[in-house]
Coordinates of C-alpha atoms and ligand atoms in Angstrom, one line a residue:
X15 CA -2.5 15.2 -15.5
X16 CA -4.2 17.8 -12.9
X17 CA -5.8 15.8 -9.8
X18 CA -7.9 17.5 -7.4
X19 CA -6.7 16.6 -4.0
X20 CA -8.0 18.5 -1.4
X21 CA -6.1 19.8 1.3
X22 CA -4.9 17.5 3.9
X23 CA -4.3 17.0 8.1
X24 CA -1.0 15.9 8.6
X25 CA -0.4 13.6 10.6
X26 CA -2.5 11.3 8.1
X27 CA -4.4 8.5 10.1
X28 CA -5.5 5.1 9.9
X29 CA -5.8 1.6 10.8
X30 CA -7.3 -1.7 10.6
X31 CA -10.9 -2.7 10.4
X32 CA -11.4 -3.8 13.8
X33 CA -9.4 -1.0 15.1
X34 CA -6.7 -2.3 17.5
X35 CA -4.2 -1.0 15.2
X36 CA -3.7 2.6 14.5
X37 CA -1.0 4.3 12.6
X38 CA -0.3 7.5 11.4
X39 CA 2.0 9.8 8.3
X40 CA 3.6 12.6 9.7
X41 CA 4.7 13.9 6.0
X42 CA 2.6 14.1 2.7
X43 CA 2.9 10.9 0.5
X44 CA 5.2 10.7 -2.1
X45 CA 3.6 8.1 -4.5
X46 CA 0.8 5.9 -5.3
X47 CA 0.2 2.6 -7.6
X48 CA -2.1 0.1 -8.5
X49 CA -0.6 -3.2 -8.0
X50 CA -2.1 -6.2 -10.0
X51 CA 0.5 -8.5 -8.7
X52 CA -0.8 -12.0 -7.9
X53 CA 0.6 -11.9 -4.4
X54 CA -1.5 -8.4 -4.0
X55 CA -4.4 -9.6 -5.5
X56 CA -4.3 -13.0 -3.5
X57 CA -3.4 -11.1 -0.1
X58 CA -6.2 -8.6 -0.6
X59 CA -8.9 -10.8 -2.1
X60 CA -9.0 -7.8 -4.8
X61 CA -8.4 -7.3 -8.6
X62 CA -5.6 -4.5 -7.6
X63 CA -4.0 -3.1 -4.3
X64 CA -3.6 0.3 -4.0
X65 CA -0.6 1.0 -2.2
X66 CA 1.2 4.2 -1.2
X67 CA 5.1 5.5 -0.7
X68 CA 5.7 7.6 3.0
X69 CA 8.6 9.3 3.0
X70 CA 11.0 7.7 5.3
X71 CA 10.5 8.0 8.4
X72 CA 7.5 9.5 8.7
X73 CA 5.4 6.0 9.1
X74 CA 4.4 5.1 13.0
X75 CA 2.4 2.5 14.3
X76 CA 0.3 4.3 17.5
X77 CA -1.7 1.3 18.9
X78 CA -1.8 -2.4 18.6
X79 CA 1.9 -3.3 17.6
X80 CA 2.2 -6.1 19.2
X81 CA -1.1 -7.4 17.1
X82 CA 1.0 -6.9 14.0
X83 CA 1.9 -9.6 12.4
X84 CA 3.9 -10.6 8.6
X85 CA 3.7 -12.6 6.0
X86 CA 7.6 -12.7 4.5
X87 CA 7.8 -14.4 1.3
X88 CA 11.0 -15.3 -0.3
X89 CA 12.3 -12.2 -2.4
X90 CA 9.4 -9.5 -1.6
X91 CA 8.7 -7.3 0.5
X92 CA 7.3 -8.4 4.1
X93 CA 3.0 -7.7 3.7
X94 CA 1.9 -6.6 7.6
X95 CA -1.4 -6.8 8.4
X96 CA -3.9 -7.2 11.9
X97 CA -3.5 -10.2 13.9
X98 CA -7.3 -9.6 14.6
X99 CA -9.2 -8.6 11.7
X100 CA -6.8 -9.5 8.7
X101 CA -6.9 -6.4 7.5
X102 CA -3.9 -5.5 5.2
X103 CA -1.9 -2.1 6.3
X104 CA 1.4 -1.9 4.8
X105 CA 4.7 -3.8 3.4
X106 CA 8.7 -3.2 4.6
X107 CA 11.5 -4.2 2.6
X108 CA 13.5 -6.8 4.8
X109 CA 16.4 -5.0 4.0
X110 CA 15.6 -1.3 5.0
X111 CA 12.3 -1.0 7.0
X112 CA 12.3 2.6 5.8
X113 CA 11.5 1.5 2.6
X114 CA 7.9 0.8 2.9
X115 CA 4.5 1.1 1.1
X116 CA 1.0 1.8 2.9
X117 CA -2.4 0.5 1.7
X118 CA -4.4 3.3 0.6
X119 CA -7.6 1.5 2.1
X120 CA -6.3 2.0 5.4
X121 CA -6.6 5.6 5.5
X122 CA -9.1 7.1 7.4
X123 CA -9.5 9.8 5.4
X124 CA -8.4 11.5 1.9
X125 CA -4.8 10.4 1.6
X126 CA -3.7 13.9 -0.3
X127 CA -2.5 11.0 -3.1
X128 CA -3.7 9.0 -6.2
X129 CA -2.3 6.6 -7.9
X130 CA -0.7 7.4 -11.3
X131 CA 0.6 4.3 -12.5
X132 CA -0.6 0.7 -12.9
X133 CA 1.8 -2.3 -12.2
X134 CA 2.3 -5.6 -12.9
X135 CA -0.4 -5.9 -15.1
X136 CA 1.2 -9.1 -16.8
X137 CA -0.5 -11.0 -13.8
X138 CA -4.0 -8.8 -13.2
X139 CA -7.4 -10.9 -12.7
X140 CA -9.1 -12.4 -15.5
X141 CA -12.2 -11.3 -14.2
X142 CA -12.0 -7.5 -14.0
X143 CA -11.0 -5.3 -17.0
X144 CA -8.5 -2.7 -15.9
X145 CA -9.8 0.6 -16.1
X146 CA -9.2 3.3 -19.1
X147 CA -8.1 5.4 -16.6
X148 CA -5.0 6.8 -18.6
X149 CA -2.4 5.7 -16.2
X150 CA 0.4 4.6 -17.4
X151 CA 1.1 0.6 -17.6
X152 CA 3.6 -1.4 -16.8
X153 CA 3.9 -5.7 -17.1
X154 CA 5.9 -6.0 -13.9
X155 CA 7.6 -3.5 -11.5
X156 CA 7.0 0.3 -12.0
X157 CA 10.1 1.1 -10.0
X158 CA 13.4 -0.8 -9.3
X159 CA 11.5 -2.6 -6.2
Ligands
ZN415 ZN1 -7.6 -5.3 13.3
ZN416 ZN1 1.7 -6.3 -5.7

C-alpha cells in the first residue's frame, strides 16, 4: 500500500496544547497504529489513539519536564501527558524507557508516518464505526507489547 508522505525536517517537533512542553525525534518513525483500547480511548476522550514508534533513542523532551507527569497502570505501559493542559504525548514501558510510543496529535507538523494497522479492536467504541480503511485488524495487541 503506497502512502504519500511528503518529505520531512528532522528533528520532528511537538508538544502539548498549552505549550510548556516541547519535545522533539531526532530519527524518522518507525511505526504507526490505531489503538482502540479502552484505556486509549478513556485517556484520550477519543474512539482510537493514534500512536507512533521512535527509534530508540531518538525521543527528547526540550522544555517543561518537570510539568510531565504519568499515569502507571498495573501491566501497561506508563501514559505521560502535561501537568498543565492534559494533553496526552507519549507512553514508556516501565521496564525499558526506550521502548516508547508518541501520540501522533502531538506533532506539530506531518509526522513522515501513518498508521497501517488497527488494534485492539475487541474493545473500540460503540459509537463510531471503524473506518474501511484497509488496515489490517487485530482484536488485541498488534505486536508482542
Ligand atoms: Zn500543556
Ligand atoms: Zn491503547
Amino acid at each position: 500500500m503506497a502512502i504519500e508522505v511528503d518529505e520531512i525536517q528532522l528533528p520532528l517537533t511537538g508538544g502539548c496544547a498549552c505549550g510548556v512542553v516541547r519535545f522533539e525525534v531526532s530519527a524518522p518513525l518507525l511505526s504507526a497504529n490505531y489503538c482502540h483500547c479502552t484505556r486509549c480511548r478513556r485517556r484520550s476522550g477519543t474512539g482510537a489513539s493514534a500512536n507512533a514508534r521512535p527509534e530508540p533513542g531518538s525521543f527528547r523532551v526540550v522544555a517543561g519536564e518537570d510539568r510531565l507527569r504519568a499515569w502507571k497502570p498495573d501491566g501497561g505501559f506508563e501514559k505521560w501527558f502535561c501537568s498543565e493542559c492534559g494533553s496526552a504525548l507519549f507512553s514508556r514501558s516501565p521496564d525499558d524507557p526506550e521502548r516508547m510510543s508518541v501520540r501522533l496529535g502531538a506533532f506539530d507538523g506531518d509526522p513522515g508516518i501513518r498508521p497501517t494497522v488497527r488494534q485492539f479492536i475487541a474493545y473500540a467504541a460503540a459509537w463510531e464505526r471503524i473506518p474501511d480503511d484497509g488496515l489490517p485488524r487485530y482484536p488485541k495487541s498488534a505486536q508482542a507489547d
